[in-house]
PDB file of C-alpha atoms in Angstrom:
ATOM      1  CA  UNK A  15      17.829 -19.931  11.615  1.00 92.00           C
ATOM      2  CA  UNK A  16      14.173 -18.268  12.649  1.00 90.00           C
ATOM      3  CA  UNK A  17      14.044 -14.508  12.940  1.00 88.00           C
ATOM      4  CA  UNK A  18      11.285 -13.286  14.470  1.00 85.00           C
ATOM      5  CA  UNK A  19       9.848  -9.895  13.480  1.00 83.00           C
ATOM      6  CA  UNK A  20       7.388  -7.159  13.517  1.00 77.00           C
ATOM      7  CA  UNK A  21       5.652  -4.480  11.628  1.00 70.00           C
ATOM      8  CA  UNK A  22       7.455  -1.130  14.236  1.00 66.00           C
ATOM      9  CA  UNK A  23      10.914  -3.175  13.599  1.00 56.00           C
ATOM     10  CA  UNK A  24      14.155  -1.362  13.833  1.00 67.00           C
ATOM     11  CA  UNK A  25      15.948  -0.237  11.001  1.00 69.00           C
ATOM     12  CA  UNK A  26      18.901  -2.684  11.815  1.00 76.00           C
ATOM     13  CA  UNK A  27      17.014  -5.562  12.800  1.00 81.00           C
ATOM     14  CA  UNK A  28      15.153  -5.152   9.541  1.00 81.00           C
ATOM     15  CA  UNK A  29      17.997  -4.790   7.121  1.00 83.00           C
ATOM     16  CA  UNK A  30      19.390  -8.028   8.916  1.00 87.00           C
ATOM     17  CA  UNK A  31      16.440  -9.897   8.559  1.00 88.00           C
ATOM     18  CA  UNK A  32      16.226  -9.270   4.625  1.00 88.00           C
ATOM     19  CA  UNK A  33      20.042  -9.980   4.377  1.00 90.00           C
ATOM     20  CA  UNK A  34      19.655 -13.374   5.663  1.00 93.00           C
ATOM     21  CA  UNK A  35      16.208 -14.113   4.053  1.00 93.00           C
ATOM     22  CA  UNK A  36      18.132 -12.903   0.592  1.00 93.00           C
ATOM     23  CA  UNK A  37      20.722 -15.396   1.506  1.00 94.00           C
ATOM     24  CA  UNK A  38      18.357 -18.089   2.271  1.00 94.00           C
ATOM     25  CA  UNK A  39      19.982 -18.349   5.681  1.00 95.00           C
ATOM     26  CA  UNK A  40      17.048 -17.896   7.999  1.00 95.00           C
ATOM     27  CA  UNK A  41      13.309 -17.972   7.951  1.00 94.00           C
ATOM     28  CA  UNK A  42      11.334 -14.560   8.433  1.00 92.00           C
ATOM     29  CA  UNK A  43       8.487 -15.315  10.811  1.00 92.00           C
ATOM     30  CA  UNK A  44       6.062 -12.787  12.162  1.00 87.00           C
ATOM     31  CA  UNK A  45       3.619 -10.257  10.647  1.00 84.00           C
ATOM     32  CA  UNK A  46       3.089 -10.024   7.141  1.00 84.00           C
ATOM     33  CA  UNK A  47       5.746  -7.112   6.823  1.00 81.00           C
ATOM     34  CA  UNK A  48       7.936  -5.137   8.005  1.00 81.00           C
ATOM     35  CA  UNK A  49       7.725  -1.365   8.200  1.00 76.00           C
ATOM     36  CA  UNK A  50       9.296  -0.241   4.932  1.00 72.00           C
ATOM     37  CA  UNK A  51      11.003   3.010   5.571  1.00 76.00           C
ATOM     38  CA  UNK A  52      14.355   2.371   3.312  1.00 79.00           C
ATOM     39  CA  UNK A  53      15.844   5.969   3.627  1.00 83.00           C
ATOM     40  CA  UNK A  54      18.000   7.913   5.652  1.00 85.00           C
ATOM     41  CA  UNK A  55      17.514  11.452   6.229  1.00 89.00           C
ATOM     42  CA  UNK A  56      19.577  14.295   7.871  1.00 92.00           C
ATOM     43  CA  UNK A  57      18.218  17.302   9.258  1.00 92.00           C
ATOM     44  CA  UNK A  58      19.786  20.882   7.969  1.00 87.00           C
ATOM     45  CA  UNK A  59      19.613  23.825  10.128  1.00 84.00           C
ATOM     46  CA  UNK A  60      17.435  26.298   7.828  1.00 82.00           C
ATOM     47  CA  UNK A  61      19.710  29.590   9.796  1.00 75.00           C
ATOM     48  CA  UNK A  62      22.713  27.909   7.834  1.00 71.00           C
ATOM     49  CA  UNK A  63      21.286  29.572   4.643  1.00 71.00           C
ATOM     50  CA  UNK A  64      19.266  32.159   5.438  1.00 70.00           C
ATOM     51  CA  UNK A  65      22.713  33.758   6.579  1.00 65.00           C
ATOM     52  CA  UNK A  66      23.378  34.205   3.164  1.00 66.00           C
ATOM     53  CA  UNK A  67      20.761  36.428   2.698  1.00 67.00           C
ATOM     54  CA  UNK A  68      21.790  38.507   5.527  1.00 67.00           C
ATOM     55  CA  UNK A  69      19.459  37.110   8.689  1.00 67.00           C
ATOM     56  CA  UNK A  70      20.186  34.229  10.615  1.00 66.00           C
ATOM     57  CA  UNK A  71      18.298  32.813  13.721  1.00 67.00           C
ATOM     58  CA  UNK A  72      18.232  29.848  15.575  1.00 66.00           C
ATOM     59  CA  UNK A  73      14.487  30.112  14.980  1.00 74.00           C
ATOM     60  CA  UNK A  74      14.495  29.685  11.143  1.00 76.00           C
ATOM     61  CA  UNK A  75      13.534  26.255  11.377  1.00 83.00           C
ATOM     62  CA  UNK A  76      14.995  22.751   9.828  1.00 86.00           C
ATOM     63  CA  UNK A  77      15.034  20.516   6.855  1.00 87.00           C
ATOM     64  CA  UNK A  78      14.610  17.107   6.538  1.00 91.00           C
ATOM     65  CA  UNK A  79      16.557  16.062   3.437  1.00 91.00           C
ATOM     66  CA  UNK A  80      16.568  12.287   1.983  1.00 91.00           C
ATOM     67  CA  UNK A  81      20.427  11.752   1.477  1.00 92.00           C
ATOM     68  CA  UNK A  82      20.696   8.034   1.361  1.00 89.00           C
ATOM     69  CA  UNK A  83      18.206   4.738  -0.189  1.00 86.00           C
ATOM     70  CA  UNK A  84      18.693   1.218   1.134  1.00 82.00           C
ATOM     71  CA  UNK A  85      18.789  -1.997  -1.350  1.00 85.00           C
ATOM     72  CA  UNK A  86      18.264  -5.421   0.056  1.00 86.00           C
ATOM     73  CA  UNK A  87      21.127  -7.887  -1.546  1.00 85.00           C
ATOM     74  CA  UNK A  88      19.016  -9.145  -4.131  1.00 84.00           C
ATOM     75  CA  UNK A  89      18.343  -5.478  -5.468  1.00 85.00           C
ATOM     76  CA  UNK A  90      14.999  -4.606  -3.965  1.00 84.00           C
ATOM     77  CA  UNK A  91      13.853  -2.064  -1.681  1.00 83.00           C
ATOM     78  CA  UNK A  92      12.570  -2.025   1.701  1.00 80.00           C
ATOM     79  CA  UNK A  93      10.846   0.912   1.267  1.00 80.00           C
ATOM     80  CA  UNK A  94       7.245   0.250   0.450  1.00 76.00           C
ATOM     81  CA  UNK A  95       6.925  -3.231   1.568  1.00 77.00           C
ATOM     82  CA  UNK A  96       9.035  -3.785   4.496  1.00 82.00           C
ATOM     83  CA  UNK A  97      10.118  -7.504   4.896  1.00 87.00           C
ATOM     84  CA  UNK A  98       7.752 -10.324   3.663  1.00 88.00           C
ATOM     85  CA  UNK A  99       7.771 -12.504   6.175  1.00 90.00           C
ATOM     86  CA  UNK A 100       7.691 -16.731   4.871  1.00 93.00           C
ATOM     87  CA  UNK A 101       5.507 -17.658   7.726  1.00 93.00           C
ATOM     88  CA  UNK A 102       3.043 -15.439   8.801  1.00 90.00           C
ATOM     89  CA  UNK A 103       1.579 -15.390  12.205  1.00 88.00           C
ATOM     90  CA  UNK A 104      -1.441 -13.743  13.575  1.00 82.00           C
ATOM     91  CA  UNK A 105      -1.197 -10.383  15.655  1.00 76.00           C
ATOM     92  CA  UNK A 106      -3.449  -8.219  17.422  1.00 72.00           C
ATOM     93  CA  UNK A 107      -3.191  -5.600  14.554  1.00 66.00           C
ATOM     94  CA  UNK A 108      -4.486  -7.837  11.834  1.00 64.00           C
ATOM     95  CA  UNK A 109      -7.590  -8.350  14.339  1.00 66.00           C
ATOM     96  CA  UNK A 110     -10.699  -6.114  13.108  1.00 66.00           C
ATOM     97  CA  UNK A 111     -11.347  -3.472  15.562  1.00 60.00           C
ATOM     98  CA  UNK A 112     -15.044  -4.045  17.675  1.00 58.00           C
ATOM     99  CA  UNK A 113     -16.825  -1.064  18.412  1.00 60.00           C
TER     100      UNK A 113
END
């Protein structure tokens, strides 16, 4: 199998692609990498807590707290490097930019 991919890939798409690559199922082709994100975040009302303190408003704001870290089957993370891909090919972003 060939999956095609690209550096602004979908979390999904991405965690499928390193599944079957970790397998050996299917061969990554496409930019060098993936986007490495590898984290899932949830976003807590700041007004939730600040009622404890006797003030809450709608206006207090939000957190964005890391609650979760993906692992690829064979125990790495996609978080820095994204998704090597086995067979590179050329894309306008890997092009030097002419001024």
């Amino acid at each position: 199998m060939i999956v095609l991919t690209s550096r602004p890939k979908r979390v999904r798409q991405r965690d499928l692609a390193a599944a079957l690559q970790d397998y050996g199922r299917a061969v990554i082709v496409g930019d060098k990498n993936t986007f490495g994100k590898g984290t899932v975040q949830t976003i807590l009302p700041i007004g939730r807590f600040t009622s404890l303190l006797g003030s809450r408003s709608d206006d207090d704001g939000e957190l964005k707290l890391t609650i979760q870290k993906f692992y690829r089957v064979a125990g790495g993370s996609t978080q820095l490097h994204g998704v090597a891909s086995d067979i590179v090919l050329p894309t306008l972003t890997d092009l030097p930019r002419v001024r």
